[in-house]
mmCIF file of C-alpha atoms and ligand atoms in Angstrom:
data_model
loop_
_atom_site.group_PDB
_atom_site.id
_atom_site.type_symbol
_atom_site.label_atom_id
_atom_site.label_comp_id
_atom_site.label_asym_id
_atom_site.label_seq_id
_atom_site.Cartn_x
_atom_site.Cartn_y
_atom_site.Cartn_z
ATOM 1 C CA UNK A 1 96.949 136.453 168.487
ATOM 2 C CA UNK A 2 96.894 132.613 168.598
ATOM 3 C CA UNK A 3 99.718 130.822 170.516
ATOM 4 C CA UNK A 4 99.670 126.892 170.546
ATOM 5 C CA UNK A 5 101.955 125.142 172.744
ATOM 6 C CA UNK A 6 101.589 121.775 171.181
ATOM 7 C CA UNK A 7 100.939 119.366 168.022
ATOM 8 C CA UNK A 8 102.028 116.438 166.807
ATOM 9 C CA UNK A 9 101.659 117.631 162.722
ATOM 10 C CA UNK A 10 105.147 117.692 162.078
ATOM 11 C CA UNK A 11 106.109 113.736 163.181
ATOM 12 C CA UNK A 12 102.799 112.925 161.365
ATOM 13 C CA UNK A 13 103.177 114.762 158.292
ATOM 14 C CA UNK A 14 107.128 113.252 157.880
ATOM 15 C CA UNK A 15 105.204 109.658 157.674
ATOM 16 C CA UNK A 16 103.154 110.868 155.580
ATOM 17 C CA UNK A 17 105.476 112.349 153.326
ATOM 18 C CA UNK A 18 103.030 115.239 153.388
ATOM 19 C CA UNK A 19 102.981 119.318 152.874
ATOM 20 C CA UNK A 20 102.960 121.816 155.550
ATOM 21 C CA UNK A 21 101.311 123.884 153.125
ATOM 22 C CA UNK A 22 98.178 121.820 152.430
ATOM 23 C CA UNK A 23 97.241 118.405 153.824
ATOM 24 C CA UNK A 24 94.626 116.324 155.373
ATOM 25 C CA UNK A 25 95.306 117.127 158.706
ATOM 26 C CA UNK A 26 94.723 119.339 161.536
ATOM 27 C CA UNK A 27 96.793 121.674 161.022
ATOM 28 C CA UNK A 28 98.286 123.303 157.378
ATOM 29 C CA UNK A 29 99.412 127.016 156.399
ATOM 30 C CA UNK A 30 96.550 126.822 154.277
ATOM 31 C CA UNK A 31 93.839 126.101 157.264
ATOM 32 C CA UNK A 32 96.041 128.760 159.465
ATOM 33 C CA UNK A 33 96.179 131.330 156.825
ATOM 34 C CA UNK A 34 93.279 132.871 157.820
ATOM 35 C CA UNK A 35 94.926 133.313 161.871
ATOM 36 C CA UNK A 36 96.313 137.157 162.733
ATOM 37 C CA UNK A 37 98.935 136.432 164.228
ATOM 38 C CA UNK A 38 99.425 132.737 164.852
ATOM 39 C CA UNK A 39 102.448 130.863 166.425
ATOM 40 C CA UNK A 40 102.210 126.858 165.896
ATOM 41 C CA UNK A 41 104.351 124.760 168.542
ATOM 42 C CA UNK A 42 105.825 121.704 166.281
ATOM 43 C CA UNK A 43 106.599 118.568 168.580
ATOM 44 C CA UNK A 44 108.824 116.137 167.224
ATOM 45 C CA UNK A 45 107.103 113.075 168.733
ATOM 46 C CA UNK A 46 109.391 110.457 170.136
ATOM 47 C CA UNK A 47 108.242 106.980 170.361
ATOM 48 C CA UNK A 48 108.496 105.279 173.584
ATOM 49 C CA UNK A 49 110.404 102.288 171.785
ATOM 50 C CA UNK A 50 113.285 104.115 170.643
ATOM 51 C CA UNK A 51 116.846 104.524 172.422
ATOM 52 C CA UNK A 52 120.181 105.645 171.949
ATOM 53 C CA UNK A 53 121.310 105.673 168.202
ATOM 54 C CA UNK A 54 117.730 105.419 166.821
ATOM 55 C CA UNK A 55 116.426 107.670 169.020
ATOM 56 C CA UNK A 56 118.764 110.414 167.829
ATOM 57 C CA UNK A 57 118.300 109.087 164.314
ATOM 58 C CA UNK A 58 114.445 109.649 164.676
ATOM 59 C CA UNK A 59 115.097 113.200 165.680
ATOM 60 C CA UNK A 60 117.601 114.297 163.231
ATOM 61 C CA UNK A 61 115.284 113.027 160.342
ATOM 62 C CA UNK A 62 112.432 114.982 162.049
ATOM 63 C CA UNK A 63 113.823 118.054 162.491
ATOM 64 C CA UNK A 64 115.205 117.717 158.801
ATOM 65 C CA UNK A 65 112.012 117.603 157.419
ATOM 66 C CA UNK A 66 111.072 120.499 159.680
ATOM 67 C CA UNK A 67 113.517 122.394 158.447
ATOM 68 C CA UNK A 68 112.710 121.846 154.777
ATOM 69 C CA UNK A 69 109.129 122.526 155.387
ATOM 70 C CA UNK A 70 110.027 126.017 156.477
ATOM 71 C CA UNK A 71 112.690 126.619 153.820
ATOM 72 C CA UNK A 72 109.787 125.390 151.202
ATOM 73 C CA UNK A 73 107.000 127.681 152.943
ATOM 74 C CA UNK A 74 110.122 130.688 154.046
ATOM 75 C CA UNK A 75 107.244 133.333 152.395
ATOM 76 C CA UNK A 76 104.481 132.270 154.899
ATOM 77 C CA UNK A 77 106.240 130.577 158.228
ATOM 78 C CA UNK A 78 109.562 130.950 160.347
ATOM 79 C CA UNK A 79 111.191 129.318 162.657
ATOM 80 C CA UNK A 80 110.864 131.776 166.210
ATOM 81 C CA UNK A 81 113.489 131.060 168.677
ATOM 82 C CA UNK A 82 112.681 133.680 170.898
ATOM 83 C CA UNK A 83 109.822 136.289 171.251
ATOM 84 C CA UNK A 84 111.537 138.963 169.052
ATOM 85 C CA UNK A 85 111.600 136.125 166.161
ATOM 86 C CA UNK A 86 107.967 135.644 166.325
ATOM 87 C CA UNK A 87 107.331 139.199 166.284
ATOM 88 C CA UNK A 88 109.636 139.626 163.072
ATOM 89 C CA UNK A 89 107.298 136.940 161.595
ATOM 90 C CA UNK A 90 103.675 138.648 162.777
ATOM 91 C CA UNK A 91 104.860 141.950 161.342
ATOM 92 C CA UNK A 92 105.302 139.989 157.798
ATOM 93 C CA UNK A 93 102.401 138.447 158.039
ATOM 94 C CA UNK A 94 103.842 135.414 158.711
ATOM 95 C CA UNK A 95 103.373 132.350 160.966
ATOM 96 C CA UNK A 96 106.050 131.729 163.982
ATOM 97 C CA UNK A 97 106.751 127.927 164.230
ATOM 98 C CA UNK A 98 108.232 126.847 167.261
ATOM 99 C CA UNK A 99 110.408 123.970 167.755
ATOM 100 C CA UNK A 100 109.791 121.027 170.282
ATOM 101 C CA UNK A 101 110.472 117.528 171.078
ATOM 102 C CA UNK A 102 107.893 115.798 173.124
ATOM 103 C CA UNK A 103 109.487 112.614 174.688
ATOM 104 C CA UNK A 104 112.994 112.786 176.652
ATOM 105 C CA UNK A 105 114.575 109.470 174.904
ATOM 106 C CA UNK A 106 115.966 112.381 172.194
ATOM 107 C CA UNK A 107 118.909 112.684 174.345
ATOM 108 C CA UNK A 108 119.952 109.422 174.469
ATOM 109 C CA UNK A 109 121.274 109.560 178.212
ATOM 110 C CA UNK A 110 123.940 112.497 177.244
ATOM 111 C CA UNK A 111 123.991 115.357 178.673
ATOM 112 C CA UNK A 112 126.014 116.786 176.003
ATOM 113 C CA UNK A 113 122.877 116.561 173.604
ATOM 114 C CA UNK A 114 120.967 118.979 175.493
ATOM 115 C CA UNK A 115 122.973 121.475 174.209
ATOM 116 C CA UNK A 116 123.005 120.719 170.735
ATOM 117 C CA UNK A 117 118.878 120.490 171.193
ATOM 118 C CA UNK A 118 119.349 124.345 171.753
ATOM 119 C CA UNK A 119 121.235 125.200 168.761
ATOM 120 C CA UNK A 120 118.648 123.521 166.383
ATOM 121 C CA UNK A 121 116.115 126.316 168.069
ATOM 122 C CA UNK A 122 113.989 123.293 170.655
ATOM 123 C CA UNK A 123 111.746 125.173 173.019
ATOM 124 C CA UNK A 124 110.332 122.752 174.841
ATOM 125 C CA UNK A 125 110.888 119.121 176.249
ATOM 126 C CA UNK A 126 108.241 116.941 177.087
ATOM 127 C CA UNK A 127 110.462 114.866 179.810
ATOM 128 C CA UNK A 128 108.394 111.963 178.548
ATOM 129 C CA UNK A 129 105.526 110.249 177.002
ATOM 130 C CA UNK A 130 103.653 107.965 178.377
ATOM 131 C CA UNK A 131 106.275 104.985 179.437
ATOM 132 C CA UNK A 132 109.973 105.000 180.797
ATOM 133 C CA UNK A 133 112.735 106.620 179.313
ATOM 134 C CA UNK A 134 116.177 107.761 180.666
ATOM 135 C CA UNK A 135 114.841 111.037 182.224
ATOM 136 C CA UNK A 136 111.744 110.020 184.247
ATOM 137 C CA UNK A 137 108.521 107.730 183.447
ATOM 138 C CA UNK A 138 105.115 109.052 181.950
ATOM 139 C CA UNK A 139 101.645 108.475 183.524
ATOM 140 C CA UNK A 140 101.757 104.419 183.100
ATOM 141 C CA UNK A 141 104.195 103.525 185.178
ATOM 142 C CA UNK A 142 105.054 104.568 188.976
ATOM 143 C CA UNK A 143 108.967 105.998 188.743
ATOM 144 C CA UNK A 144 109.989 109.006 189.646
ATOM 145 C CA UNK A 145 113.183 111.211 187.908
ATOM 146 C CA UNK A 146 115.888 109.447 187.612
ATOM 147 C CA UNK A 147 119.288 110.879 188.592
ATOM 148 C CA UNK A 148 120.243 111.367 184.920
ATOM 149 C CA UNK A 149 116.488 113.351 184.941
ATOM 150 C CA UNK A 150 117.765 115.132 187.362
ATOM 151 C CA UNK A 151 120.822 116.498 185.644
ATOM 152 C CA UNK A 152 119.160 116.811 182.466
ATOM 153 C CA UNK A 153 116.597 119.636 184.338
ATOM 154 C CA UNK A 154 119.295 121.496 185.674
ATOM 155 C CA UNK A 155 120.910 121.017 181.591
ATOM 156 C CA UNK A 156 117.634 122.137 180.040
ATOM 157 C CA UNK A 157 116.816 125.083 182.457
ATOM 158 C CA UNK A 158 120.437 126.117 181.862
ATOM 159 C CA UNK A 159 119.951 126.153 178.077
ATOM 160 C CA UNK A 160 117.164 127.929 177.400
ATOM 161 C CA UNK A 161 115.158 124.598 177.058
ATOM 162 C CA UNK A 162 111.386 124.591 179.305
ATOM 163 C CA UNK A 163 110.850 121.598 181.132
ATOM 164 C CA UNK A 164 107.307 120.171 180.417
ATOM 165 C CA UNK A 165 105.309 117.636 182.614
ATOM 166 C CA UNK A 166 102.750 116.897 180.097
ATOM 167 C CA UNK A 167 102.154 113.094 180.303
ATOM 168 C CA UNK A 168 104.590 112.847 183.618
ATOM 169 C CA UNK A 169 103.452 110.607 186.024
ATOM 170 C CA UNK A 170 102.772 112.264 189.675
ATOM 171 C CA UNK A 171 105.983 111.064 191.266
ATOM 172 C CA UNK A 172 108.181 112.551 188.343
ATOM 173 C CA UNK A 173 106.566 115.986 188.886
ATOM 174 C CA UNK A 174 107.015 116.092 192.884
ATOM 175 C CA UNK A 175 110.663 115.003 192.033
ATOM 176 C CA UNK A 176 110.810 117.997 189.645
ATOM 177 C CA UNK A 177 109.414 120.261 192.466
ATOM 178 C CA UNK A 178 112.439 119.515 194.416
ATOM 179 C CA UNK A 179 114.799 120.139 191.044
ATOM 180 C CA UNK A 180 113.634 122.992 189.245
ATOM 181 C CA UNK A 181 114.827 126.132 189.438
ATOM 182 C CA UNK A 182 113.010 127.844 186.667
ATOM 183 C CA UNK A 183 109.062 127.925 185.767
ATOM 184 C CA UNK A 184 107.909 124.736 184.038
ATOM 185 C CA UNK A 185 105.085 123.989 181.543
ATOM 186 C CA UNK A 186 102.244 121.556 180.732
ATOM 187 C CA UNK A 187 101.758 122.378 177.276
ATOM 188 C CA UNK A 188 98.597 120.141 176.966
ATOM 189 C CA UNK A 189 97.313 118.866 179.705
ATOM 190 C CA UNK A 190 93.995 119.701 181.490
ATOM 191 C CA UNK A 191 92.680 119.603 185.175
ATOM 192 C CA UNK A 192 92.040 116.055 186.778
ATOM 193 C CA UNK A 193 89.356 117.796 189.177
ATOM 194 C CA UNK A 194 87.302 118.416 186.139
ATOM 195 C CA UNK A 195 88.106 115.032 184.245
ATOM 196 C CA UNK A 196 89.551 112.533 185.931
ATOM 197 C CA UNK A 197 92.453 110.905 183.356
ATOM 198 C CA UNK A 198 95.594 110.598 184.794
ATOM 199 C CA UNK A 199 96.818 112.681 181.580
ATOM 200 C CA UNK A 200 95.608 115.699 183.084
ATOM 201 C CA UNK A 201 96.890 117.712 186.510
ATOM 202 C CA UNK A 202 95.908 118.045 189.796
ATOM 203 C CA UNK A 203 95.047 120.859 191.569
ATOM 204 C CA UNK A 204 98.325 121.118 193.207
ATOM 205 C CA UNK A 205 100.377 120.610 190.817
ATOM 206 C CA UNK A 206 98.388 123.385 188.340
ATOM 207 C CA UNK A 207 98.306 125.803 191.189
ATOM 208 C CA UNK A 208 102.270 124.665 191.826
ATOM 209 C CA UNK A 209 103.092 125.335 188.198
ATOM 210 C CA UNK A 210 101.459 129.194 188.506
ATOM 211 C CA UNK A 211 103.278 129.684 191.587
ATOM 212 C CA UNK A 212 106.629 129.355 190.029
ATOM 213 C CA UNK A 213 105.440 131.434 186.755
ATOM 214 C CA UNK A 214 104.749 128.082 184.160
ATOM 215 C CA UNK A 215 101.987 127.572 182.277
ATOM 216 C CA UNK A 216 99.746 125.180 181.001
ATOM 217 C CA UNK A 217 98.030 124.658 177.451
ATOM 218 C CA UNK A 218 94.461 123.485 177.312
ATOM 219 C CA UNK A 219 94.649 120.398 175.656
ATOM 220 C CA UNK A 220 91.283 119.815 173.453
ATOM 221 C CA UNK A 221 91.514 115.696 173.674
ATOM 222 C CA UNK A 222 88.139 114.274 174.075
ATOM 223 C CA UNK A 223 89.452 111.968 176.534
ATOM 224 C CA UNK A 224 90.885 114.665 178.867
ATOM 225 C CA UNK A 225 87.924 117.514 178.507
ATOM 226 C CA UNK A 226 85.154 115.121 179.898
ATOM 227 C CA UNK A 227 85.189 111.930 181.591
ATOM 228 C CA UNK A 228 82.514 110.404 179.016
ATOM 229 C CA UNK A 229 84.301 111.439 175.532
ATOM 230 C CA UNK A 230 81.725 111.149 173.631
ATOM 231 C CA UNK A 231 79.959 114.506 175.563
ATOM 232 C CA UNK A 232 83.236 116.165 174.811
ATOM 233 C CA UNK A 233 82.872 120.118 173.555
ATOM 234 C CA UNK A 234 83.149 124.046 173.950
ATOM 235 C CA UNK A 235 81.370 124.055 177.191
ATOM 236 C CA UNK A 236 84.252 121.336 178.522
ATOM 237 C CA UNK A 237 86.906 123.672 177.505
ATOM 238 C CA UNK A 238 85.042 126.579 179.432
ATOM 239 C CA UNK A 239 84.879 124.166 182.647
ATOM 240 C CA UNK A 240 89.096 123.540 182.912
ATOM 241 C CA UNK A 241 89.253 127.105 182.217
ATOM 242 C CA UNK A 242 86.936 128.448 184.491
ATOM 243 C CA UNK A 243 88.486 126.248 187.485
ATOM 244 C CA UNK A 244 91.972 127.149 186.058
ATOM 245 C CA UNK A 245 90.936 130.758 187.331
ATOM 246 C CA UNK A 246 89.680 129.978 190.398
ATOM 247 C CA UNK A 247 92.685 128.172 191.104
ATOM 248 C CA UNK A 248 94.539 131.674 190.276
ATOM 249 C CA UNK A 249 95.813 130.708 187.099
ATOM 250 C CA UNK A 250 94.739 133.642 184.698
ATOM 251 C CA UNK A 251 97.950 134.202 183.761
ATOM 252 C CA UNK A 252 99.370 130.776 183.269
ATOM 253 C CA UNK A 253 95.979 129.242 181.003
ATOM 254 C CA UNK A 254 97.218 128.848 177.439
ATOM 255 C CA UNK A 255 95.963 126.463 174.493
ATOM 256 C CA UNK A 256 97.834 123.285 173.934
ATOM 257 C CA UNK A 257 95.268 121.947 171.715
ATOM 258 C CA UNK A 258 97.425 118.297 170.904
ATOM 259 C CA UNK A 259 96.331 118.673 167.021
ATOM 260 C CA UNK A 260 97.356 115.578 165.257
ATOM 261 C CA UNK A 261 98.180 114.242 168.159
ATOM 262 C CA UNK A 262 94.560 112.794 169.429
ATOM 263 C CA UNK A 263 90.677 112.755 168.603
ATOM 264 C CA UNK A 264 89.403 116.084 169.467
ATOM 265 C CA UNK A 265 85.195 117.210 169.580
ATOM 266 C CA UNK A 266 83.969 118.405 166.575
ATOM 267 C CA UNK A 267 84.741 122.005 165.665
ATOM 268 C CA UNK A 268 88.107 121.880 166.638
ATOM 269 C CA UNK A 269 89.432 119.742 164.515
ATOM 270 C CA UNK A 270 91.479 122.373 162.808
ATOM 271 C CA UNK A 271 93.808 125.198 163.400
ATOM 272 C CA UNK A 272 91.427 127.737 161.919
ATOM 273 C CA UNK A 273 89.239 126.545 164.626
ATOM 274 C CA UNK A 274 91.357 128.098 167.154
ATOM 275 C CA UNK A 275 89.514 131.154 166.206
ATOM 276 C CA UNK A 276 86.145 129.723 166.753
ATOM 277 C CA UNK A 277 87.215 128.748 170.772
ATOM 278 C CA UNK A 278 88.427 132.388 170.824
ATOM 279 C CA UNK A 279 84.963 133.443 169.807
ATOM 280 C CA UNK A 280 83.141 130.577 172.096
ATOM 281 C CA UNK A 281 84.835 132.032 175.295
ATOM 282 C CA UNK A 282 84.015 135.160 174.478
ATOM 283 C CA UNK A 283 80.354 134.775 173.849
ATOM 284 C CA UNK A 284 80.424 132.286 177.302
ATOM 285 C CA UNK A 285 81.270 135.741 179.077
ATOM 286 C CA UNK A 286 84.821 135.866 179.619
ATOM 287 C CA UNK A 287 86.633 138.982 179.579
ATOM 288 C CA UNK A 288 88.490 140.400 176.532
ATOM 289 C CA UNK A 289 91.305 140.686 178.078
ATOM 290 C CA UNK A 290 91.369 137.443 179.673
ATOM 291 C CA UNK A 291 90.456 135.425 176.356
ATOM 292 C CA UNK A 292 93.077 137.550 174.562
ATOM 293 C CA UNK A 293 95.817 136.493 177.690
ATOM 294 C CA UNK A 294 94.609 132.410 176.894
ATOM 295 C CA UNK A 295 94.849 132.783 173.116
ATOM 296 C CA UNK A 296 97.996 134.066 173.361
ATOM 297 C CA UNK A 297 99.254 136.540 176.143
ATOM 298 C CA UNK A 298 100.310 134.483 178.527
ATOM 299 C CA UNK A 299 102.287 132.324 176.295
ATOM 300 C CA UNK A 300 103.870 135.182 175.083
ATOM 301 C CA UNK A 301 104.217 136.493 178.334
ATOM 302 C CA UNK A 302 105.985 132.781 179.375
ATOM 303 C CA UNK A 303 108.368 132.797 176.638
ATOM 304 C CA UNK A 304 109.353 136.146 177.459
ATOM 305 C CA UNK A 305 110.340 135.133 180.994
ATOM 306 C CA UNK A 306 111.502 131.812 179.820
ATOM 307 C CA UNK A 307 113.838 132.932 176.715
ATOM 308 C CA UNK A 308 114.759 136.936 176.964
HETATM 309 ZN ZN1 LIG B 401 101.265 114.225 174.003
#
């Protein structure tokens, strides 16, 4: 079982004008077709430049192309919109795609979008990037949530939506603290303590997000696995997860690998290699049980709490 809470294919792949069936990049049906089991997270990525009418422009035209990517590949991928869905699609051998939208400009300052978010089958919103937006402001700049943010939690929690604080600046997740109700996510984002980029979490606010039931997706960015990049490998992804336990996270460690998204160490530059970090951690001398819970299980798991 192979859960990934985030990539950036889908945006890419509409520049492109590419196939979800076979390209160049990191991630294809093709490259996962050899995955038992495998649910890709699809983030339609929002640039930080965009607002109102474009922004919601962008989307649409995203998630169109989305959609026909599926309808073209309906044999080998489906959209899952809750945990049954991507169960349906194991049991035909099948891939689960799962629909989010990393960057909170997509709802243009109206509340009313949030819902409609829901009804195209978004999972997840990444309350920003890395700059300002209507919602809150990423890791470059110093705001907090705004009240609009504020809202647009209680919105998203209400709708089925999970709140993620990947690329949210510190002040925008204490303000969250005090707003959410339901768990929240980091679906790629790794632990400061281990490398230092302000991309990645603090202690705190990792063991914070297990406390209320979230979870967080190792995210295999050379930049946020080792504080000189270039050293950037396996035994880095061993060294969030092994402080992720300590920190008593075994059941909120997931993979968030950021594929197409960033420059990642060599041999993982693909989906199949998902397979090959399964193998990695396993030979390192984690537990079978706990590998299979980080593949997979306690995304699973997650979703489960967050959608049934
Ligand atoms: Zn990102």
């Amino acid at each position: 079982m192979y859960v990934d809470l985030h990539s950036d294919t889908i945006t890419v792949l509409n520049q492109n004008k590419g196939s979800l069936a076979r390209n160049g990049l990191m991630v294809s049906l093709e490259k996962g077709a050899a995955l038992k089991d495998w649910a890709q997270t699809y983030a339609i990525f929002m640039p930080d430049s965009l607002r109102g009418a474009e922004a919601v422009a962008f989307y649409e035209d995203n998630l169109a192309f989305f959609r026909r990517q599926l309808e073209e590949n309906r044999s080998r991928i489906s959209q899952a919109r809750n945990l049954d869905e991507i169960q349906r699609a194991w049991g035909r051998g099948a891939s689960a795609a799962i629909l989010a939208v990393e960057g909170g400009s997509v709802l243009a300052g109206d509340l009313s979008r949030v819902e409609r978010l829901a009804e195209d089958g978004v999972k997840f919103l990444t309350l920003t990037w890395n700059g300002k937006n209507e919602i809150a402001s990423g890791n470059v700049t110093q705001e907090g949530l705004s009240g609009f943010g504020r809202d647009a939690v209680k919105e998203l929690e209400k709708r089925g939506i999970a709140v993620d604080v990947s690329h949210l600046n510190d002040k925008g997740f204490d303000d969250l603290v005090h707003c959410a109700k339901k768990p929240f996510m980091a679906t790629h984002s790794n632990l400061r303590a281990v490398c230092g980029h302000k991309r990645n979490l603090t202690d705190d606010q990792f063991k914070e997000i297990v406390r209320r039931g979230g979870i967080v997706g190792i995210n295999f960015c050379k930049a946020f696995l080792n504080d000189d990049k270039e050293k950037a490998g396996f035994p880095d992804l061993l060294r969030h997860i092994e402080r992720m336990l300590a920190l008593g996270g075994e059941d909120a460690i997931a993979m968030g690998s950021d594929f197409d998204g960033t420059t990642v160490p060599e041999g993982m530059g693909s989906v199949e290699n998902l397979a090959d970090v399964e193998s990695y951690l396993l030979q390192a001398g984690l537990g079978e049980k706990q590998v299979e819970k980080i593949m997979g299980g306690n995304a699973c798991a997650f979703l489960r709490r967050m959608w049934d």
